[in-house]
Structure formats: structure tokens, C-alpha cells
Coordinates of C-alpha atoms in Angstrom, one line a residue:
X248 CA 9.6 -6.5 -11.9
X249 CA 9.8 -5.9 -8.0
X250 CA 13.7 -5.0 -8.3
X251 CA 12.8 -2.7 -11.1
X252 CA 10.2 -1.3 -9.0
X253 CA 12.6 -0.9 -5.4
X254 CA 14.9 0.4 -7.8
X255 CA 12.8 3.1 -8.6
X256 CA 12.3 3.9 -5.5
X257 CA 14.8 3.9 -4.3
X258 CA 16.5 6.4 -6.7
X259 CA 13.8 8.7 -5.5
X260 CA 15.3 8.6 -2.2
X261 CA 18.6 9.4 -3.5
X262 CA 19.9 6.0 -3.4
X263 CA 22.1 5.8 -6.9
X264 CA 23.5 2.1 -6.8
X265 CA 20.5 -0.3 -5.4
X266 CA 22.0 -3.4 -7.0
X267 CA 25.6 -3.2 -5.8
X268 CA 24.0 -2.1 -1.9
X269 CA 21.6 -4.7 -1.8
X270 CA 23.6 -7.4 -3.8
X271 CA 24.5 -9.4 -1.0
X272 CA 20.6 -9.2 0.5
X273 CA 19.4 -10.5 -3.1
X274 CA 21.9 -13.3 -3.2
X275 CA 21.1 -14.1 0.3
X276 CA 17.4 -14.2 -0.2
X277 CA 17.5 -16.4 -3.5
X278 CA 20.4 -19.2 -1.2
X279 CA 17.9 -19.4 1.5
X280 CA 14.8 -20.1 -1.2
X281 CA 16.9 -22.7 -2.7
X282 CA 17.8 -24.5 0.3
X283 CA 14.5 -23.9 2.1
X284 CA 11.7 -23.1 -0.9
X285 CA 9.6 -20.0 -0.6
X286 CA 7.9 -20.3 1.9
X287 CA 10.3 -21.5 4.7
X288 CA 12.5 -18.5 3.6
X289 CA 9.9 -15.6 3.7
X290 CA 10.6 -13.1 6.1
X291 CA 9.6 -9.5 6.9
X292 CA 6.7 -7.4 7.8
X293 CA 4.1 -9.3 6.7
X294 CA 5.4 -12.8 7.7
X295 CA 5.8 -11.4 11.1
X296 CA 2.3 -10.0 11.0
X297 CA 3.8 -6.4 11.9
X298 CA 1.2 -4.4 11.8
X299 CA 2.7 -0.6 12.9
X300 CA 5.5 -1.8 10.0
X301 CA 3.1 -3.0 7.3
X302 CA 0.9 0.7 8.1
X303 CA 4.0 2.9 7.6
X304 CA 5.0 1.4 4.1
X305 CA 1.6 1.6 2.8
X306 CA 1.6 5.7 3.9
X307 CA 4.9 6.3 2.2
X308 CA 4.2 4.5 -0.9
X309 CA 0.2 5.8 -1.0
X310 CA 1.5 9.2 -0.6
X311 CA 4.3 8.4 -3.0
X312 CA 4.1 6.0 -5.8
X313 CA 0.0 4.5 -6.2
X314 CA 1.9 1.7 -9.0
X315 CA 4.4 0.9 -6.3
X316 CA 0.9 1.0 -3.0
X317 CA -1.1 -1.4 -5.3
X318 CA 2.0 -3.7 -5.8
X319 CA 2.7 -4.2 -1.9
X320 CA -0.9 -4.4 -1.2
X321 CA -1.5 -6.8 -3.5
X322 CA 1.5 -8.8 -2.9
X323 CA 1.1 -8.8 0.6
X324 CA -2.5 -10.3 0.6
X325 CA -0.4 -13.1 -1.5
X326 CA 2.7 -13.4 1.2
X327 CA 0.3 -13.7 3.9
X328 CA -1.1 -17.0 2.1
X329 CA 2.6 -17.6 2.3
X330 CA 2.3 -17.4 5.7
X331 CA -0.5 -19.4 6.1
X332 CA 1.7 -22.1 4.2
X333 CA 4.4 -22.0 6.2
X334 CA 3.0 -22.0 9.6
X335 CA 0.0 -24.0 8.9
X336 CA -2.6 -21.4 9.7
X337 CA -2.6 -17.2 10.5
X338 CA -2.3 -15.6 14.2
X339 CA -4.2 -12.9 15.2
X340 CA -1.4 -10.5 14.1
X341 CA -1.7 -11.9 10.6
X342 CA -5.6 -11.8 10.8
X343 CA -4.8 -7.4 11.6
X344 CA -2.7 -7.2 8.8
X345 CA -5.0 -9.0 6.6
X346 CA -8.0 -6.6 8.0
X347 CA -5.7 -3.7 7.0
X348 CA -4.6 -4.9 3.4
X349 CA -8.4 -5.5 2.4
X350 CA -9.5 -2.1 3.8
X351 CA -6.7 0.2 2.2
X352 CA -7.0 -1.8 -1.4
X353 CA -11.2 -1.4 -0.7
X354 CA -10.3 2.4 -0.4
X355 CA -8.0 2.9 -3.0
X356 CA -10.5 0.7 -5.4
X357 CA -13.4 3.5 -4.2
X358 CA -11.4 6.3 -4.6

């Protein structure tokens, strides 16, 4: 479901072969998940607790695709329990991110 859904966006960007330009990050991704699990291998905004980062892909994807804004906030309140797995507890930089996950999903439930 989530390459089906970066897929789709990015064909909307113009981008016509996703699989065969991201192969090598998929295949990478699913070697470091075997070798490490899930939550060793995570990596990315959220992990990092990257707040400016996490803001600016929840304004493209609110302005662009709501299916694809309720996907990465909900699956980003689940990586930062990732997070919280893998380095035994949140930093303030996760707590931010956290603070701006529940606020933009209170907002899109209210409106």
C-alpha cells in the first residue's frame, strides 16, 4: 500500500518510472530490516525528530492528496513509537514532532 501510494504521487509530479528510480533505495531498505529488524533500520524525518522536514510534507500532501496527509500522519505517530523502540525513550525533538502530528490530525479530524 505505501508504494502504491508514493507511486501515485509521484506520477503527479511527473515522475513516470518510481519502481526502476527507487529500486535500489527499496532493496536497500528491506537488506538493512533483515539484518537489523525494523526498528534499528528506520531512518528519516521522523526518526530524526526533524521538525521543519516533517512540517513541509504534511503542507504538500494536505494541500495535495488528504488520503496520502492522513497516511503520513498516521504512520508517523506509529514510527515515532519506532523511535521510542529503538532508542529507548523520545528527545525533545521527537516530543515537537509528536506535538505536531496530534495537532494537524486533531484539525483535519475537526475540519
Amino acid at each position: 500500500g505505501n508504494l502504491y501510494l508514493a507511486e501515485k504521487l509521484f506520477e503527479k509530479t511527473g515522475v513516470k518510472n518510481f519502481f526502476s528510480v527507487y529500486e535500489a533505495t527499496i532493496y536497500s531498505t528491506l537488506r538493512n530490516i533483515k539484518s537489523s529488524g525494523a526498528a534499528e533500520a528506520l531512518s528519516g524525518p521522523v526518526e530524526r525528530g526533524d521538525y521543519e522536514t516533517v512540517a513541509k510534507h504534511l503542507k504538500v500532501l494536505k494541500e495535495n492528496d488528504k488520503e496520502a496527509y492522513l497516511n503520513y500522519l498516521i504512520q508517523s505517530l506509529n514510527l515515532l513509537e519506532v523511535s521510542k523502540r529503538k532508542y529507548r525513550r523520545l528527545n525533545k525533538d521527537h516530543e515537537e514532532v509528536r506535538k505536531l502530528l496530534i495537532n494537524e490530525l486533531k484539525d483535519f479530524k475537526s475540519g
